[in-house]
Coordinates of C-alpha atoms in Angstrom, one line a residue:
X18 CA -13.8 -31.4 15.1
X19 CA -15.2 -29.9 11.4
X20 CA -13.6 -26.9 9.9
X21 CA -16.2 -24.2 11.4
X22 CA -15.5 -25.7 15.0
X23 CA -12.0 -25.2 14.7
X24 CA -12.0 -21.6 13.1
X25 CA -14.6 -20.9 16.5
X26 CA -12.1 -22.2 19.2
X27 CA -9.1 -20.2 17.6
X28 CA -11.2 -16.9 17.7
X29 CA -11.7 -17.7 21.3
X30 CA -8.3 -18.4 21.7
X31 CA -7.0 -15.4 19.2
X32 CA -9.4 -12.6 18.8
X33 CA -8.9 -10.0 21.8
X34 CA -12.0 -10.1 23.0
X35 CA -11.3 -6.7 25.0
X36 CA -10.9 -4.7 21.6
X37 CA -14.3 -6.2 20.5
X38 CA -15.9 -5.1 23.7
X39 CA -14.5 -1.6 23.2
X40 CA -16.8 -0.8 19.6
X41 CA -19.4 0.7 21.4
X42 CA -22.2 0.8 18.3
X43 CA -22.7 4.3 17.8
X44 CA -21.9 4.2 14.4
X45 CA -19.3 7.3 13.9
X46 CA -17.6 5.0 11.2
X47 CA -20.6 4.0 8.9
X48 CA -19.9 7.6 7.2
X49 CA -16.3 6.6 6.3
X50 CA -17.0 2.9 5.3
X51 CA -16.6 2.9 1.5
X52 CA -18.1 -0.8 1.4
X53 CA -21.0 0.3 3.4
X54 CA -22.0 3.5 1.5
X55 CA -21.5 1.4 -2.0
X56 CA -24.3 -1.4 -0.7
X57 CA -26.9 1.1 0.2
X58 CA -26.1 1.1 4.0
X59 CA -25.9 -2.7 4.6
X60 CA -25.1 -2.8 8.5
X61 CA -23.1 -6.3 8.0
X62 CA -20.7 -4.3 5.4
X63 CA -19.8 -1.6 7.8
X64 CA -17.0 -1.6 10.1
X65 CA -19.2 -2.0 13.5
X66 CA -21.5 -4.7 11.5
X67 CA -18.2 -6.7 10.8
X68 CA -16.8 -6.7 14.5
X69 CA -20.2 -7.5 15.7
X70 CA -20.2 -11.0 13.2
X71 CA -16.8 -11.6 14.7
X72 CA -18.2 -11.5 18.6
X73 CA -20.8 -13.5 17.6
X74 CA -18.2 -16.0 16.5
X75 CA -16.4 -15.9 19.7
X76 CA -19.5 -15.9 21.7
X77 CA -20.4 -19.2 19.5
X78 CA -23.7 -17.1 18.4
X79 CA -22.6 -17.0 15.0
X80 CA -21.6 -20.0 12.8
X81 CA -17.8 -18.9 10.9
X82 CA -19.3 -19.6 7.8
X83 CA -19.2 -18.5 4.1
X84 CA -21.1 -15.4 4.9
X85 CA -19.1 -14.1 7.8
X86 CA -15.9 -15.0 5.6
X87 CA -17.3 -13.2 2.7
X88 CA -18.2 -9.6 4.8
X89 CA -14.5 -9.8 6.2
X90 CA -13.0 -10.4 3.2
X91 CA -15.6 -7.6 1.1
X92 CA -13.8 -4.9 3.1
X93 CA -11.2 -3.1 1.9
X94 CA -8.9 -2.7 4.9
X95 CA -8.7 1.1 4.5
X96 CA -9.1 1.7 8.0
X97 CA -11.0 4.8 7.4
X98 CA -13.0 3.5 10.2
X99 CA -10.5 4.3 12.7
X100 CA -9.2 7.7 13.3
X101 CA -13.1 8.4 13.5
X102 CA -14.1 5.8 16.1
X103 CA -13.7 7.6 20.0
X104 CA -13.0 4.8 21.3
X105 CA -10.1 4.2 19.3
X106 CA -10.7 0.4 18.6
X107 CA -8.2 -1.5 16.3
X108 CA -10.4 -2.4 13.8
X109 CA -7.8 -3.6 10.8
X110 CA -6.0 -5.8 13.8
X111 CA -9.0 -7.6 14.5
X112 CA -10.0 -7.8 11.2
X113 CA -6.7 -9.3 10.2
X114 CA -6.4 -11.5 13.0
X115 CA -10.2 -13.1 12.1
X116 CA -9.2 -13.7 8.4
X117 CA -5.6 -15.1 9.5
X118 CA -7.6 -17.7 11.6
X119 CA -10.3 -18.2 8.8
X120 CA -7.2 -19.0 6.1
X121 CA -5.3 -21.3 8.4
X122 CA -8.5 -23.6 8.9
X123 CA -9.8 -23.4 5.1
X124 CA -9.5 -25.9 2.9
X125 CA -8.1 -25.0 -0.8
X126 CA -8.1 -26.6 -3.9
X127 CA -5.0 -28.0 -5.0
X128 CA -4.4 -25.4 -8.0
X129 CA -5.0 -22.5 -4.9
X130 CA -2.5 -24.4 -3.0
X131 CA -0.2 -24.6 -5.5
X132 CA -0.7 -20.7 -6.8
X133 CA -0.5 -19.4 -2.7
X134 CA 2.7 -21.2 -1.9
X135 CA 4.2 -19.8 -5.5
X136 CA 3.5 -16.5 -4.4
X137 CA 3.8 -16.1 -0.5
X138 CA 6.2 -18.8 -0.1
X139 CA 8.9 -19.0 -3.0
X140 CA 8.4 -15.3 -4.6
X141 CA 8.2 -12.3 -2.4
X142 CA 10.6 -13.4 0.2
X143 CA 13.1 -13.4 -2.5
X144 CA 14.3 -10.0 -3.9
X145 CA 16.6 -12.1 -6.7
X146 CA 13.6 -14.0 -7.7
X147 CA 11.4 -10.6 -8.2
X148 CA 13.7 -9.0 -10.0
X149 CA 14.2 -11.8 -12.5
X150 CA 10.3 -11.9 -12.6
X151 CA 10.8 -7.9 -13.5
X152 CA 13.4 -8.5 -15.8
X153 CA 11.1 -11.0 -18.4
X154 CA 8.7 -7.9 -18.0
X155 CA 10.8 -5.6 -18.9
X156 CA 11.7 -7.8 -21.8
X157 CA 7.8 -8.6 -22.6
X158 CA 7.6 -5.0 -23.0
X159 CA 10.8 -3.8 -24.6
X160 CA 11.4 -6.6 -27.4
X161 CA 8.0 -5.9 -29.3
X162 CA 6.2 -9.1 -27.8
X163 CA 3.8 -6.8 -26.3
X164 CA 2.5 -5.2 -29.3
X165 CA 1.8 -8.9 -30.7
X166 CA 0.0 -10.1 -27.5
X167 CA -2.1 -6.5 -27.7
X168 CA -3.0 -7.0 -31.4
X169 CA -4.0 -10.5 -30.7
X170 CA -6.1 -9.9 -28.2
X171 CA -4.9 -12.9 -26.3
X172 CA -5.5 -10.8 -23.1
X173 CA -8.8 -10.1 -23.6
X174 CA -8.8 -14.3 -22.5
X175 CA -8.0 -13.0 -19.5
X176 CA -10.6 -11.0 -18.5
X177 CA -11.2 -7.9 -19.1
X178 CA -10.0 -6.2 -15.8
X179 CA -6.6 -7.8 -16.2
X180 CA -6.5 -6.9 -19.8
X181 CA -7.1 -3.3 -18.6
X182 CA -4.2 -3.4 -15.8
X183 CA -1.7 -4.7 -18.6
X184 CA -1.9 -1.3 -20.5
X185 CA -1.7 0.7 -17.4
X186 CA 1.7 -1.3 -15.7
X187 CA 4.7 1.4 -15.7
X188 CA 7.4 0.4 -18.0
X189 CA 9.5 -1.6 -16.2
X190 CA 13.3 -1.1 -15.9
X191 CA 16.1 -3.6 -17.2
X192 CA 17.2 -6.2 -14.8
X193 CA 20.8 -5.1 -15.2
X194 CA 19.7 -1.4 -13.8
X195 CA 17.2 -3.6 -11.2
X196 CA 20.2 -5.2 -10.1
X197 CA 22.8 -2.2 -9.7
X198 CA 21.1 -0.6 -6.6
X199 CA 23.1 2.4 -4.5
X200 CA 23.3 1.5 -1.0
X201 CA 24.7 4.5 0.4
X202 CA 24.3 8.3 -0.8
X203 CA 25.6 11.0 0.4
X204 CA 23.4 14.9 0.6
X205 CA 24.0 17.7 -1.8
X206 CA 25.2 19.5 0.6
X207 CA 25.6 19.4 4.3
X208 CA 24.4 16.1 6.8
X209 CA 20.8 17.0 8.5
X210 CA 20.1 14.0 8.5
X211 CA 21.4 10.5 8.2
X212 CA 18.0 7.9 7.1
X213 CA 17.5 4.2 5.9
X214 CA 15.5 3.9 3.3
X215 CA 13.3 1.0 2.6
X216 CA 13.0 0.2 -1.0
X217 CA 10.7 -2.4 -1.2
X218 CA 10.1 -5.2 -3.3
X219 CA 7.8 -3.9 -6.5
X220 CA 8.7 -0.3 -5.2
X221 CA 12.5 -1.6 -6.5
X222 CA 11.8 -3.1 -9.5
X223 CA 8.7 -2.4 -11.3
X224 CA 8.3 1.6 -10.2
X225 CA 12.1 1.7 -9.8
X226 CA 12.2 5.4 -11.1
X227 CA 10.0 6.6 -8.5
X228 CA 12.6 4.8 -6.3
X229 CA 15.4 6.8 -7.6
X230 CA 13.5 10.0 -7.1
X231 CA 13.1 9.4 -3.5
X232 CA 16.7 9.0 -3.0
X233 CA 17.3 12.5 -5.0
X234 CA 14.6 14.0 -2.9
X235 CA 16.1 13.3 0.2
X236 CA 19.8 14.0 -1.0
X237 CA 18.9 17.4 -1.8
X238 CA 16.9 18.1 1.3
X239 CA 20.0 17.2 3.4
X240 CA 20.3 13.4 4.3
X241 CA 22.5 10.8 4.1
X242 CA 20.8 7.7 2.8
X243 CA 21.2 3.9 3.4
X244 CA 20.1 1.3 1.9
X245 CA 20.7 -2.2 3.2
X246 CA 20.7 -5.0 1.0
X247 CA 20.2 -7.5 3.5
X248 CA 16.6 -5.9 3.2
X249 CA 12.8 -7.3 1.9
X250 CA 9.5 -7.6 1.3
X251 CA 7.3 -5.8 4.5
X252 CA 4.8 -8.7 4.4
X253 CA 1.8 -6.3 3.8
X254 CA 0.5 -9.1 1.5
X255 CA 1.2 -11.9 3.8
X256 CA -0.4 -10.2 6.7
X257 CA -3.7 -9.5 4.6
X258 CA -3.8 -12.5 3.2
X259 CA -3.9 -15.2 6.1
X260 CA -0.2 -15.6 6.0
X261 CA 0.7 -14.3 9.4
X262 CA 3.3 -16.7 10.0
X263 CA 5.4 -15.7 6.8
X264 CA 4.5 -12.0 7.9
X265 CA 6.5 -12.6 11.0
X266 CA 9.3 -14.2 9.2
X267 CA 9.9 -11.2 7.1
X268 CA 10.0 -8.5 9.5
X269 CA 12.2 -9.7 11.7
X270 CA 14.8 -10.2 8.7
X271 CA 14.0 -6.5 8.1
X272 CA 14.4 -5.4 11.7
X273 CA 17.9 -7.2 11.7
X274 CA 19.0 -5.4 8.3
X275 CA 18.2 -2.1 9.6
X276 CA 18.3 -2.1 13.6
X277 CA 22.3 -1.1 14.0
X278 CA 22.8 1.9 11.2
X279 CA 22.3 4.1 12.9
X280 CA 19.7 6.4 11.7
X281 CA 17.4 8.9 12.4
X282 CA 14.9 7.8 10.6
X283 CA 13.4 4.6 8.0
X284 CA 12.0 6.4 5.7
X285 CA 9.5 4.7 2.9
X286 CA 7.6 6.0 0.1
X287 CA 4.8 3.5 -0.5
X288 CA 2.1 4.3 2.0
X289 CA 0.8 0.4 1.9
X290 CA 4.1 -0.6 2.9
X291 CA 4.7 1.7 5.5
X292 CA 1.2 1.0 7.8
X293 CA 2.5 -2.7 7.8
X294 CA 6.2 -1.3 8.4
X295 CA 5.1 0.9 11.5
X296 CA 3.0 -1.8 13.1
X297 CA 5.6 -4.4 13.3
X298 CA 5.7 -3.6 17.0
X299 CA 2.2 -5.4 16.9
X300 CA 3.1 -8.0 14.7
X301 CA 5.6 -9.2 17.1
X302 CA 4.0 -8.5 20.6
X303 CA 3.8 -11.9 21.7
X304 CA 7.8 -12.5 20.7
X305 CA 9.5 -11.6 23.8
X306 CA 12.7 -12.1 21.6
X307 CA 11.6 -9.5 19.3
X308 CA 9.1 -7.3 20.5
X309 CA 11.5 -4.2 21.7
X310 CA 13.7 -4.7 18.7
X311 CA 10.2 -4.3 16.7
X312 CA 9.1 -1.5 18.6
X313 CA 12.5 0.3 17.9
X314 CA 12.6 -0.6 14.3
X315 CA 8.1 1.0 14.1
X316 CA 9.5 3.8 16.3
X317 CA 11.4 5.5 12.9
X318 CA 9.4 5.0 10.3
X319 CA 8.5 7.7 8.3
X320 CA 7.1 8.6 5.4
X321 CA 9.0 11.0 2.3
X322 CA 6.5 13.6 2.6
X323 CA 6.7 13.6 6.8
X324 CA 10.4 14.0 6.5
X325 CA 11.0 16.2 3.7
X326 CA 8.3 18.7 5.0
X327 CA 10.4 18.4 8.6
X328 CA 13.9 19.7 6.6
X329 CA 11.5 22.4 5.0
X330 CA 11.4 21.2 1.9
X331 CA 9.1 23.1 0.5
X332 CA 11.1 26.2 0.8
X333 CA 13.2 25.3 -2.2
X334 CA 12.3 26.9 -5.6
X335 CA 9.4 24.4 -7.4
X336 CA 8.0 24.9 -10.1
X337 CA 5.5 23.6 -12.4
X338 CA 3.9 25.7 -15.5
X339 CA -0.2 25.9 -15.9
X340 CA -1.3 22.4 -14.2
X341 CA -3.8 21.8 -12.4
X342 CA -3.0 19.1 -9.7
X343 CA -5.3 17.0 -7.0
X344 CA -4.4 14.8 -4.3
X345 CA -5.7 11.3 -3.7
X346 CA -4.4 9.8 0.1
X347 CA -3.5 6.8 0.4
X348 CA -5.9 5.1 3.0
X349 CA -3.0 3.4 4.8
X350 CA -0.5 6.4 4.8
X351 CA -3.4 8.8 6.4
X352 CA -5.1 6.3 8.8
X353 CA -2.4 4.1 9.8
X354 CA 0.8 6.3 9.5
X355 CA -1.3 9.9 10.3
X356 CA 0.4 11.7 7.2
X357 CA -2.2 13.5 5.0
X358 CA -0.9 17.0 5.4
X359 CA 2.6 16.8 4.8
X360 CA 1.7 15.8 1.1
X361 CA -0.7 18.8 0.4
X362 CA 1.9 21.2 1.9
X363 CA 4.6 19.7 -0.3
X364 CA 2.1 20.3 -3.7
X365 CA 0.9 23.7 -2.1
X366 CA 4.7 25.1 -2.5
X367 CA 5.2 24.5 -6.2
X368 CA 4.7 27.2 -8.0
X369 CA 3.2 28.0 -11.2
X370 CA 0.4 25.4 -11.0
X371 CA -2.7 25.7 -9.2
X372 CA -3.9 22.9 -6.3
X373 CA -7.0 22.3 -5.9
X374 CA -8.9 19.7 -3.1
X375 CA -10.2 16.7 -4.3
X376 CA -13.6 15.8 -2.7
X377 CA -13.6 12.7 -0.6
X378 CA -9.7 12.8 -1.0
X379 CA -9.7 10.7 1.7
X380 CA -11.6 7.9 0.9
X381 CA -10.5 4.5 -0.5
X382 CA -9.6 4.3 -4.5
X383 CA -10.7 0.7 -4.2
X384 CA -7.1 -0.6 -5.0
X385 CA -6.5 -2.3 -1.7
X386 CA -3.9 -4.4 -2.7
X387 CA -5.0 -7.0 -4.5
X388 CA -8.8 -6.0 -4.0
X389 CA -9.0 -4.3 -7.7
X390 CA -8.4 -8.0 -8.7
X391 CA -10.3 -10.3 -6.6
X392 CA -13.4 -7.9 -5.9
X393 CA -13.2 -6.6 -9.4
X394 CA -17.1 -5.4 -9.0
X395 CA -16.8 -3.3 -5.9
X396 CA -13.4 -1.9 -6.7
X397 CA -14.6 -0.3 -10.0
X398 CA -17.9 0.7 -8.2
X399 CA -16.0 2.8 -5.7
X400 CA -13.1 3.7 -8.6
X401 CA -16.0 5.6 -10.7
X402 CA -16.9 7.6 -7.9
X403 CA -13.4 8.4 -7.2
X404 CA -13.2 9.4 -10.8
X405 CA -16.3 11.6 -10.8
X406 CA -14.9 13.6 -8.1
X407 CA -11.7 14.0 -10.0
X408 CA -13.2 15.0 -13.1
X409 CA -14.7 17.8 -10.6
X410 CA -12.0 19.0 -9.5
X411 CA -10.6 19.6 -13.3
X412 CA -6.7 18.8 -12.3
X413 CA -4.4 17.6 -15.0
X414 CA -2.7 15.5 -12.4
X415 CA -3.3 13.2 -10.0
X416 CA -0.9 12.8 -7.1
X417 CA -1.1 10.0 -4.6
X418 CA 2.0 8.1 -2.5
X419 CA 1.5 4.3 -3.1
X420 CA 2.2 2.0 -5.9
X421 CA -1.6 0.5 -6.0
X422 CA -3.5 3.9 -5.5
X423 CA -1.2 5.2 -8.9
X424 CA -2.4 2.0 -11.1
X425 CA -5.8 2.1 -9.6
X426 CA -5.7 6.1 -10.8
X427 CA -4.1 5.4 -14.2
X428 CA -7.2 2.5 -14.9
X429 CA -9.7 5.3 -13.7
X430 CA -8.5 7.6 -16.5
X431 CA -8.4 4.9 -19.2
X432 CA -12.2 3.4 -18.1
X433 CA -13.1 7.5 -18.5
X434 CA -10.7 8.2 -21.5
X435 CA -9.2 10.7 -20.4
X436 CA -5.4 9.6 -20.7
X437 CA -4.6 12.9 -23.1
X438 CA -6.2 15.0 -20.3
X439 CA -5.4 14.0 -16.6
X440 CA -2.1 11.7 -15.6
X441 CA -1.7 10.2 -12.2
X442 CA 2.2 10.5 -10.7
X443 CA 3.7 9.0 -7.7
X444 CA 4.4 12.6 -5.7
X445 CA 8.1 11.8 -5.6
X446 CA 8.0 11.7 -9.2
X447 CA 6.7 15.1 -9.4
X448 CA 8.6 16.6 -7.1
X449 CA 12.0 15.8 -9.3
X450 CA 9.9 17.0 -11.8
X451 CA 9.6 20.3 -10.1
X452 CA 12.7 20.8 -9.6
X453 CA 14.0 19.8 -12.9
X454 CA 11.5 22.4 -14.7
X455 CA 12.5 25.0 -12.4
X456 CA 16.1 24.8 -13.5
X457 CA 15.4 24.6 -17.1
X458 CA 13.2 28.3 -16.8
X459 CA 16.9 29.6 -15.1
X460 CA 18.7 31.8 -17.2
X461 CA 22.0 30.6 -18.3

């Protein structure tokens, strides 16, 4: 049996077949599809194009080949498709599950091998071996050694996209402050409360500080926090990337670490994260060992905004003098998780700045992950349109709740220069922010 005749029995085996049946053609998600609006309306780039190639593989219609593989692996996996389509079909679940089967039957070179087992296998599993990772980053960037590489243009060897994502990385923390993480925190003030958070694995290390202000955000609105060290990474990037088995391995070492605290709520501020996080219960389905615990464990999550707009938040005093600020979703925190509103109100409350609505807020960035990397055309096709609608709205800053939709914002204003205009911030970031300025206007 050759590669294509295995990948075509396991998506009759795999693919659930019902779900495919239930995309009924009419088309309600061609409007949202960012992949299908940026090449001119191609039907096999749009979200009902793409499940139609996938029943044509299970019918045995369609040959897997490098053309169906390239459409499914062209989209971004924003989901946008979803909360439109009436008959509520699964279409990032299917889509995940074809290029799960696709991986597992490819054939890679041996340096692909080599770099995928590094990554999945040996890296992100390991909290330790990120933060050391972090730590000769932080070092890169601290000791002078990135000035050299910069002035030598040793980057530019690279590529240019990666030479452009060097000068936008945050600056990274020392390992020693990586390493000396709170795990419980009490509230200023009295218990409304009592949460996990998750921290992450990048979320921890590499946009620490924004970590940090999470856990002062949700100390001041009232809640005791916990955060278990026994804790890792979601397996967002497994699942996406054909590495469902390694997926499954690290949510169930997350469900254990947080199943018996005792919480009201998992709280999470990294909207990528979260949509994985929530739909653990579907990860595991098939586990009969695992699947309540799962559905327990996708039953509180939650993300900042959601919960801090529940203990009225956005009550307190906020303040923020003569900006201008916009919001850019997060395509997994609106379509997967359903918070888009929660964020607005939050920015709506601070006072002394003016918000304004970005147009197609809710369409994809073109981050995606790792999609800003690997479809580097695309993703800066969709990026300058996301930019042009920014520049319209005239904010000084962009706020948006994930780690790859902030980068992907900080590249759009260096491609435009516009980096002594505009700045993009992580909304937890601002909202300490707000509260910081509004205490230094109090009198003494």
């Amino acid at each position: 049996m050759n590669t294509q005749e295995k990948i075509q029995t396991d998506f009759k085996k795999r693919m659930d077949e019902e779900e495919l049946l239930n995309c009924m053609r009419c088309g309600f998600c061609l409007p949202s599809c960012p992949t299908y609006i940026e090449t001119n309306k191609n039907e096999a780039a749009s979200p009902r194009g793409r499940i139609a190639l996938m029943k044509g593989v299970v019918d045995g219609h369609i040959e897997p080949d490098k053309d169906v593989e390239r459409q499914l692996n062209l989209c971004l996996g924003c989901r946008a498709c979803e909360p439109v389509c009436p008959a509520g079909v699964k279409y990032g679940q299917l889509r995940e599950e074809a290029r799960d089967i696709i991986e597992q039957n490819k054939k890679h070179s041996l340096p692909v091998k080599v770099l995928r087992k590094a990554v999945f296998h040996h890296f992100f599993p390991y909290p330790n071996r990120i933060r050391g990772v972090m730590g000769l980053m932080s070092f890169y960037q601290r000791s002078g050694l990135q000035t050299v590489v910069r002035k030598s243009c040793v980057l530019k060897l690279l590529g240019e996209n990666l030479s452009d994502m060097e000068k936008i990385l945050p600056k990274v923390p020392e390992i020693r402050k990586m390493k000396s993480r709170p795990h419980h925190v009490k509230p200023e003030g009295k218990i409304k409360k009592r949460v996990a958070f998750f921290s992450g694995c990048l979320m921890d290390t590499m946009f620490l500080p924004t970590n940090d202000a999470t856990i002062k955000l949700l100390q001041l609105a009232g809640c005791e926090v916990v955060i278990p060290k026994e804790q890792c990474c979601c397996g967002a990037l497994h699942g996406h990337s054909g590495e469902k088995e390694k997926a499954k391995e690290l949510a169930k070492r997350n469900i254990e670490a947080f199943e018996d605290l005792k919480v009201d709520a998992i709280i999470t501020n990294a909207g990528g994260c979260g949509a994985f996080l929530i739909e653990y219960d579907y990860l595991l389905r098939d586990d009969p060992r695992w699947a309540e615990r799962a559905l327990a464990f996708s039953s509180k999550l939650k993300d900042l905004s959601a919960v801090l707009t529940e203990l009225d938040f956005h009550k307190q005093k906020l303040s923020l003098q003569n900006e201008t600020m916009t919001y850019q979703d997060s395509c997994h925190l609106r379509n997967v998780m359903g918070t888009s509103s929660q964020p607005r109100k939050l920015l709506q409350a601070i006072q002394g700045s003016e918000y304004r609505e970005m147009k197609n807020a809710d369409r994809c960035c073109g981050s995606a992950g790792i999609y800003n990397l690997v479809e580097q055309e695309m993703s800066m096709q969709i990026l300058d349109h996301k930019m042009e609608n920014a520049e319209a709205s005239a904010a000084t800053i962009i706020v948006t709740a994930n780690p790859g939709c902030l980068l992907q914002m900080k590249l759009g204003i260096q491609r435009e220069g516009l980096e002594n205009k505009v700045r993009a911030v992580h909304i937890a970031d601002l909202l300490v922010e707000a509260i910081a300025d509004d205490k230094n206007q109090k009198p003494l």
